[in-house]
């Protein structure tokens, strides 16, 4: 893969993910590499991933190179203070401030990994067939801003007994560099973690491994998906895989039997995703064929988080009108 191709596909993948993160603020970026350090985009991203604000970081407009570098240092420090990034993560603020592609992508990748692991822990709960059980815990991926130690708080959390007697508190703390203090910001969704029947290891698997496993789990929920042996990210260029994932969330939306397995059909499926989720990704069939790990994982992370939220919202509407 040439350098320009790699940069372009990562821009598209990370832009998809960051636009998901900025949805609550009604903001969206066209190009994460050029737009992240414009206006208040960085400030809003920090608020989205930490659940907190910092007075030090406001607008990035009309700042000198030195001021940009300083604010990038402050941003990394804030993420470490909020337990989002491990203390040993190093970010070259000088390169980041001048929008060096590798520096920006490496920084964003550490944030995307956290979202992938967050979802990987909770996907068994989100794949329930019982609408009432599914709606018992709303999916939220923005932290509350309150830090608690879940190794203590989960012992007193009401309702956990209904998810079985096995205690998994130790399995969901101190994983992948995230402390129990950070995980405690997601107390509202912790019941999703305890629901899991899988063995959640004390160390998170590689992010791409988690993405592959989650795709496999969703494929098993639809008839066409059960006929697919999905084992690696490059297989997302198979139209059947992408359409099966979409059809789980919106049944029978894309009839794969009448579409050719080609780039035009892949682009159509990607356009449908953006239209349904009301979020612009700019990903193309070319990106699925290139299958860069960072780009694909960032896109699928966006795809799953927003579609699972959409799934819950659909059931909530049906419950409100009394159709289930």
Tab-separated table of C-alpha atoms in Angstrom:
chain	number	residue	atom	x	y	z
A	1	UNK	CA	0.000	0.000	0.000
A	2	UNK	CA	1.448	3.373	-1.018
A	3	UNK	CA	1.855	6.174	1.512
A	4	UNK	CA	-0.843	8.362	-0.080
A	5	UNK	CA	-3.295	5.460	-0.179
A	6	UNK	CA	-2.607	4.642	3.454
A	7	UNK	CA	-3.099	8.239	4.575
A	8	UNK	CA	-6.318	8.631	2.599
A	9	UNK	CA	-7.920	5.449	3.902
A	10	UNK	CA	-6.980	6.289	7.495
A	11	UNK	CA	-8.418	9.783	7.132
A	12	UNK	CA	-11.725	8.234	6.078
A	13	UNK	CA	-11.761	5.611	8.809
A	14	UNK	CA	-10.851	7.962	11.641
A	15	UNK	CA	-13.198	10.658	10.329
A	16	UNK	CA	-16.062	8.143	10.571
A	17	UNK	CA	-15.187	7.407	14.185
A	18	UNK	CA	-14.674	11.018	15.269
A	19	UNK	CA	-17.947	12.109	13.660
A	20	UNK	CA	-19.668	9.464	15.800
A	21	UNK	CA	-17.975	11.009	18.828
A	22	UNK	CA	-19.090	14.517	17.819
A	23	UNK	CA	-22.718	13.580	17.060
A	24	UNK	CA	-24.024	14.781	20.458
A	25	UNK	CA	-22.564	18.211	19.716
A	26	UNK	CA	-24.084	18.341	16.213
A	27	UNK	CA	-20.610	18.674	14.727
A	28	UNK	CA	-18.924	16.780	11.936
A	29	UNK	CA	-15.535	16.804	10.239
A	30	UNK	CA	-14.789	16.383	6.578
A	31	UNK	CA	-11.164	15.428	7.119
A	32	UNK	CA	-9.892	14.511	10.563
A	33	UNK	CA	-6.294	15.348	9.703
A	34	UNK	CA	-6.996	18.940	8.653
A	35	UNK	CA	-10.100	19.696	10.732
A	36	UNK	CA	-9.331	18.248	14.177
A	37	UNK	CA	-7.351	21.318	15.215
A	38	UNK	CA	-9.827	23.854	13.900
A	39	UNK	CA	-12.228	25.762	16.124
A	40	UNK	CA	-13.391	23.806	19.160
A	41	UNK	CA	-13.206	20.347	17.560
A	42	UNK	CA	-10.419	19.120	19.835
A	43	UNK	CA	-12.181	20.487	22.897
A	44	UNK	CA	-15.385	18.624	21.976
A	45	UNK	CA	-13.501	15.397	21.269
A	46	UNK	CA	-11.890	15.554	24.711
A	47	UNK	CA	-15.294	16.178	26.281
A	48	UNK	CA	-16.754	13.212	24.407
A	49	UNK	CA	-14.089	10.698	25.433
A	50	UNK	CA	-13.597	11.886	29.032
A	51	UNK	CA	-17.019	13.210	30.005
A	52	UNK	CA	-15.268	16.297	31.380
A	53	UNK	CA	-14.135	19.713	30.194
A	54	UNK	CA	-10.929	21.642	30.732
A	55	UNK	CA	-10.721	25.422	30.722
A	56	UNK	CA	-7.228	25.311	29.266
A	57	UNK	CA	-8.411	24.060	25.883
A	58	UNK	CA	-10.885	26.194	23.983
A	59	UNK	CA	-10.729	27.251	20.327
A	60	UNK	CA	-7.654	26.421	18.258
A	61	UNK	CA	-8.211	29.365	15.925
A	62	UNK	CA	-5.573	32.082	15.510
A	63	UNK	CA	-2.961	30.308	17.634
A	64	UNK	CA	0.778	30.382	17.021
A	65	UNK	CA	2.624	27.104	16.379
A	66	UNK	CA	3.971	27.246	19.932
A	67	UNK	CA	0.479	27.764	21.363
A	68	UNK	CA	-0.811	24.816	19.316
A	69	UNK	CA	1.995	22.620	20.637
A	70	UNK	CA	1.230	23.632	24.217
A	71	UNK	CA	-2.466	22.833	23.841
A	72	UNK	CA	-1.670	19.458	22.337
A	73	UNK	CA	0.447	18.724	25.416
A	74	UNK	CA	-2.437	19.841	27.632
A	75	UNK	CA	-4.843	17.581	25.727
A	76	UNK	CA	-2.656	14.506	26.243
A	77	UNK	CA	-2.166	15.394	29.910
A	78	UNK	CA	-5.926	15.756	30.385
A	79	UNK	CA	-6.557	12.358	28.799
A	80	UNK	CA	-4.024	10.765	31.136
A	81	UNK	CA	-5.490	12.517	34.174
A	82	UNK	CA	-8.914	11.159	33.233
A	83	UNK	CA	-7.462	7.646	32.876
A	84	UNK	CA	-8.286	7.457	29.154
A	85	UNK	CA	-4.651	7.133	28.095
A	86	UNK	CA	-2.080	5.169	30.117
A	87	UNK	CA	0.708	7.229	31.634
A	88	UNK	CA	3.331	5.550	29.443
A	89	UNK	CA	1.765	6.757	26.168
A	90	UNK	CA	4.021	9.279	24.463
A	91	UNK	CA	2.739	11.833	21.947
A	92	UNK	CA	5.104	14.192	20.119
A	93	UNK	CA	3.174	17.442	20.563
A	94	UNK	CA	5.401	19.238	18.068
A	95	UNK	CA	4.555	16.806	15.267
A	96	UNK	CA	0.928	16.605	16.340
A	97	UNK	CA	0.578	20.397	16.219
A	98	UNK	CA	1.773	20.500	12.596
A	99	UNK	CA	-0.721	17.728	11.703
A	100	UNK	CA	1.874	15.045	11.059
A	101	UNK	CA	-0.233	12.148	9.779
A	102	UNK	CA	1.496	9.354	11.713
A	103	UNK	CA	1.438	11.324	14.972
A	104	UNK	CA	-2.267	12.204	14.648
A	105	UNK	CA	-3.304	8.686	13.592
A	106	UNK	CA	-1.329	7.018	16.392
A	107	UNK	CA	-2.978	9.352	18.917
A	108	UNK	CA	-6.484	8.711	17.572
A	109	UNK	CA	-5.848	4.980	17.417
A	110	UNK	CA	-5.298	4.861	21.175
A	111	UNK	CA	-8.731	6.463	21.639
A	112	UNK	CA	-10.415	4.159	19.119
A	113	UNK	CA	-8.963	1.137	20.913
A	114	UNK	CA	-10.712	2.222	24.105
A	115	UNK	CA	-14.068	2.367	22.287
A	116	UNK	CA	-13.497	-1.039	20.688
A	117	UNK	CA	-12.727	-2.642	24.059
A	118	UNK	CA	-15.708	-0.846	25.613
A	119	UNK	CA	-18.027	-2.375	23.007
A	120	UNK	CA	-16.337	-5.786	23.027
A	121	UNK	CA	-17.160	-6.157	26.730
A	122	UNK	CA	-20.826	-5.252	26.206
A	123	UNK	CA	-21.763	-6.827	22.890
A	124	UNK	CA	-23.344	-9.989	24.363
A	125	UNK	CA	-25.889	-7.843	26.186
A	126	UNK	CA	-26.533	-5.748	23.070
A	127	UNK	CA	-27.211	-8.861	20.967
A	128	UNK	CA	-30.100	-10.043	23.159
A	129	UNK	CA	-33.307	-10.992	21.394
A	130	UNK	CA	-35.553	-9.941	24.286
A	131	UNK	CA	-36.500	-6.270	23.700
A	132	UNK	CA	-37.382	-5.623	27.340
A	133	UNK	CA	-34.047	-6.953	28.553
A	134	UNK	CA	-32.205	-5.019	25.844
A	135	UNK	CA	-33.832	-1.753	26.933
A	136	UNK	CA	-33.066	-2.301	30.613
A	137	UNK	CA	-29.650	-0.628	30.212
A	138	UNK	CA	-29.328	2.203	27.643
A	139	UNK	CA	-26.108	2.222	25.637
A	140	UNK	CA	-23.976	5.276	26.413
A	141	UNK	CA	-20.374	5.705	25.318
A	142	UNK	CA	-19.698	9.153	26.777
A	143	UNK	CA	-18.390	8.759	30.367
A	144	UNK	CA	-20.361	10.313	33.194
A	145	UNK	CA	-17.416	12.402	34.365
A	146	UNK	CA	-17.642	10.823	37.813
A	147	UNK	CA	-14.782	8.529	38.732
A	148	UNK	CA	-15.457	5.639	41.062
A	149	UNK	CA	-13.636	2.407	41.794
A	150	UNK	CA	-15.795	-0.283	40.199
A	151	UNK	CA	-13.979	-2.997	42.122
A	152	UNK	CA	-15.885	-1.564	45.094
A	153	UNK	CA	-18.997	-0.086	43.517
A	154	UNK	CA	-20.052	-3.179	41.538
A	155	UNK	CA	-20.339	-5.154	44.748
A	156	UNK	CA	-23.250	-2.957	45.754
A	157	UNK	CA	-24.759	-2.427	42.314
A	158	UNK	CA	-28.470	-3.348	42.330
A	159	UNK	CA	-29.726	-5.912	39.882
A	160	UNK	CA	-26.458	-7.731	39.211
A	161	UNK	CA	-27.683	-10.901	40.887
A	162	UNK	CA	-30.147	-11.428	38.047
A	163	UNK	CA	-27.221	-11.881	35.651
A	164	UNK	CA	-25.857	-14.981	37.353
A	165	UNK	CA	-23.771	-15.750	40.383
A	166	UNK	CA	-20.369	-15.608	38.702
A	167	UNK	CA	-18.446	-12.507	39.662
A	168	UNK	CA	-16.533	-10.939	36.785
A	169	UNK	CA	-15.449	-7.794	38.570
A	170	UNK	CA	-11.805	-8.809	38.474
A	171	UNK	CA	-12.071	-9.626	34.770
A	172	UNK	CA	-13.192	-6.156	33.736
A	173	UNK	CA	-10.768	-4.088	35.780
A	174	UNK	CA	-7.194	-3.134	35.140
A	175	UNK	CA	-7.346	-4.253	31.502
A	176	UNK	CA	-5.374	-2.882	28.593
A	177	UNK	CA	-3.965	0.025	30.587
A	178	UNK	CA	-7.326	1.332	31.812
A	179	UNK	CA	-7.651	1.529	35.566
A	180	UNK	CA	-10.760	0.599	37.519
A	181	UNK	CA	-11.108	4.323	38.233
A	182	UNK	CA	-11.665	5.019	34.534
A	183	UNK	CA	-13.982	2.047	34.072
A	184	UNK	CA	-16.021	3.402	36.957
A	185	UNK	CA	-17.106	6.229	34.693
A	186	UNK	CA	-19.273	3.676	32.886
A	187	UNK	CA	-21.178	2.452	35.941
A	188	UNK	CA	-24.468	2.928	34.083
A	189	UNK	CA	-23.532	0.248	31.529
A	190	UNK	CA	-21.592	-2.074	33.831
A	191	UNK	CA	-24.515	-4.507	33.922
A	192	UNK	CA	-23.850	-5.092	30.223
A	193	UNK	CA	-20.380	-6.373	31.088
A	194	UNK	CA	-21.559	-8.728	33.813
A	195	UNK	CA	-24.113	-10.208	31.409
A	196	UNK	CA	-21.414	-11.609	29.114
A	197	UNK	CA	-21.133	-15.389	28.907
A	198	UNK	CA	-17.691	-15.158	27.291
A	199	UNK	CA	-14.486	-15.366	29.295
A	200	UNK	CA	-13.322	-11.764	29.471
A	201	UNK	CA	-9.557	-11.922	29.900
A	202	UNK	CA	-7.706	-9.622	32.255
A	203	UNK	CA	-5.809	-8.217	29.284
A	204	UNK	CA	-7.727	-7.011	26.281
A	205	UNK	CA	-7.077	-8.823	23.002
A	206	UNK	CA	-5.717	-6.809	20.102
A	207	UNK	CA	-8.336	-4.332	18.888
A	208	UNK	CA	-8.571	-5.951	15.436
A	209	UNK	CA	-9.145	-9.352	17.079
A	210	UNK	CA	-12.039	-7.840	19.045
A	211	UNK	CA	-13.522	-6.373	15.855
A	212	UNK	CA	-13.329	-9.741	14.071
A	213	UNK	CA	-14.956	-11.511	17.021
A	214	UNK	CA	-17.777	-8.949	17.197
A	215	UNK	CA	-18.427	-9.241	13.459
A	216	UNK	CA	-18.603	-13.031	13.844
A	217	UNK	CA	-21.100	-12.708	16.702
A	218	UNK	CA	-23.386	-10.411	14.703
A	219	UNK	CA	-23.171	-12.590	11.588
A	220	UNK	CA	-24.437	-15.537	13.622
A	221	UNK	CA	-27.644	-13.604	14.319
A	222	UNK	CA	-28.845	-13.555	10.690
A	223	UNK	CA	-29.456	-16.513	8.317
A	224	UNK	CA	-27.223	-15.208	5.507
A	225	UNK	CA	-24.486	-14.397	8.002
A	226	UNK	CA	-24.404	-17.924	9.408
A	227	UNK	CA	-23.327	-19.150	5.977
A	228	UNK	CA	-20.237	-16.908	6.030
A	229	UNK	CA	-16.924	-17.980	7.535
A	230	UNK	CA	-15.497	-14.575	8.472
A	231	UNK	CA	-11.909	-14.729	9.736
A	232	UNK	CA	-10.054	-11.563	8.705
A	233	UNK	CA	-10.682	-7.873	8.008
A	234	UNK	CA	-9.946	-8.181	4.275
A	235	UNK	CA	-13.169	-10.203	3.967
A	236	UNK	CA	-15.226	-7.067	4.591
A	237	UNK	CA	-14.817	-6.406	0.869
A	238	UNK	CA	-17.247	-9.311	0.376
A	239	UNK	CA	-20.639	-7.625	-0.091
A	240	UNK	CA	-22.399	-10.456	1.763
A	241	UNK	CA	-20.553	-9.643	4.982
A	242	UNK	CA	-21.377	-5.931	5.028
A	243	UNK	CA	-24.991	-6.481	3.977
A	244	UNK	CA	-25.507	-9.201	6.585
A	245	UNK	CA	-24.293	-6.808	9.278
A	246	UNK	CA	-26.660	-4.091	8.039
A	247	UNK	CA	-29.572	-6.514	7.756
A	248	UNK	CA	-29.190	-7.548	11.394
A	249	UNK	CA	-29.958	-3.991	12.501
A	250	UNK	CA	-32.476	-3.216	9.733
A	251	UNK	CA	-33.941	-6.570	8.634
A	252	UNK	CA	-34.158	-7.194	4.876
A	253	UNK	CA	-32.919	-3.712	4.030
A	254	UNK	CA	-30.459	-4.937	1.375
A	255	UNK	CA	-31.400	-8.019	-0.712
A	256	UNK	CA	-27.953	-9.438	-1.465
A	257	UNK	CA	-29.306	-12.006	-3.921
A	258	UNK	CA	-30.030	-9.310	-6.520
A	259	UNK	CA	-26.786	-7.336	-6.145
A	260	UNK	CA	-23.486	-8.112	-7.793
A	261	UNK	CA	-20.545	-8.543	-5.452
A	262	UNK	CA	-18.650	-5.586	-6.870
A	263	UNK	CA	-17.404	-2.111	-5.932
A	264	UNK	CA	-20.594	-0.368	-7.020
A	265	UNK	CA	-22.668	-2.509	-4.668
A	266	UNK	CA	-20.178	-1.990	-1.820
A	267	UNK	CA	-20.395	1.776	-2.285
A	268	UNK	CA	-24.184	1.516	-2.294
A	269	UNK	CA	-24.117	-0.381	1.016
A	270	UNK	CA	-21.751	2.208	2.539
A	271	UNK	CA	-24.027	5.045	1.376
A	272	UNK	CA	-27.013	3.276	2.966
A	273	UNK	CA	-25.132	3.062	6.275
A	274	UNK	CA	-24.518	6.810	6.258
A	275	UNK	CA	-28.143	7.537	5.344
A	276	UNK	CA	-29.595	5.295	8.055
A	277	UNK	CA	-27.238	6.551	10.759
A	278	UNK	CA	-27.303	10.208	9.605
A	279	UNK	CA	-23.527	10.348	9.897
A	280	UNK	CA	-21.050	10.942	7.069
A	281	UNK	CA	-18.129	8.528	6.844
A	282	UNK	CA	-16.724	9.012	3.307
A	283	UNK	CA	-15.481	5.409	3.368
A	284	UNK	CA	-15.451	3.747	-0.047
A	285	UNK	CA	-15.173	0.252	-1.473
A	286	UNK	CA	-11.490	0.960	-2.109
A	287	UNK	CA	-10.924	1.308	1.640
A	288	UNK	CA	-12.582	-2.055	2.313
A	289	UNK	CA	-10.351	-3.672	-0.310
A	290	UNK	CA	-7.187	-2.043	1.080
A	291	UNK	CA	-8.266	-3.221	4.561
A	292	UNK	CA	-5.890	-1.082	6.604
A	293	UNK	CA	-6.265	-2.227	10.211
A	294	UNK	CA	-6.624	1.237	11.768
A	295	UNK	CA	-9.061	2.491	9.148
A	296	UNK	CA	-11.315	-0.569	9.120
A	297	UNK	CA	-11.397	-0.931	12.907
A	298	UNK	CA	-12.233	2.761	13.378
A	299	UNK	CA	-15.055	2.499	10.827
A	300	UNK	CA	-16.517	-0.720	12.264
A	301	UNK	CA	-16.325	0.776	15.754
A	302	UNK	CA	-18.444	3.704	14.510
A	303	UNK	CA	-20.752	1.309	12.651
A	304	UNK	CA	-21.442	-0.905	15.660
A	305	UNK	CA	-21.764	1.780	18.333
A	306	UNK	CA	-24.214	3.906	16.374
A	307	UNK	CA	-26.171	0.949	14.975
A	308	UNK	CA	-26.543	-0.636	18.420
A	309	UNK	CA	-27.828	2.707	19.698
A	310	UNK	CA	-30.184	2.846	16.708
A	311	UNK	CA	-31.306	-0.719	17.510
A	312	UNK	CA	-32.185	0.199	21.082
A	313	UNK	CA	-33.942	3.380	19.931
A	314	UNK	CA	-36.096	1.408	17.486
A	315	UNK	CA	-37.244	-0.921	20.253
A	316	UNK	CA	-37.881	2.049	22.565
A	317	UNK	CA	-40.164	3.615	19.952
A	318	UNK	CA	-42.006	0.336	19.464
A	319	UNK	CA	-42.456	-0.001	23.202
A	320	UNK	CA	-43.817	3.550	23.394
A	321	UNK	CA	-46.444	2.850	20.727
A	322	UNK	CA	-47.238	-0.577	22.174
A	323	UNK	CA	-46.119	-2.765	19.247
A	324	UNK	CA	-44.225	-5.294	21.354
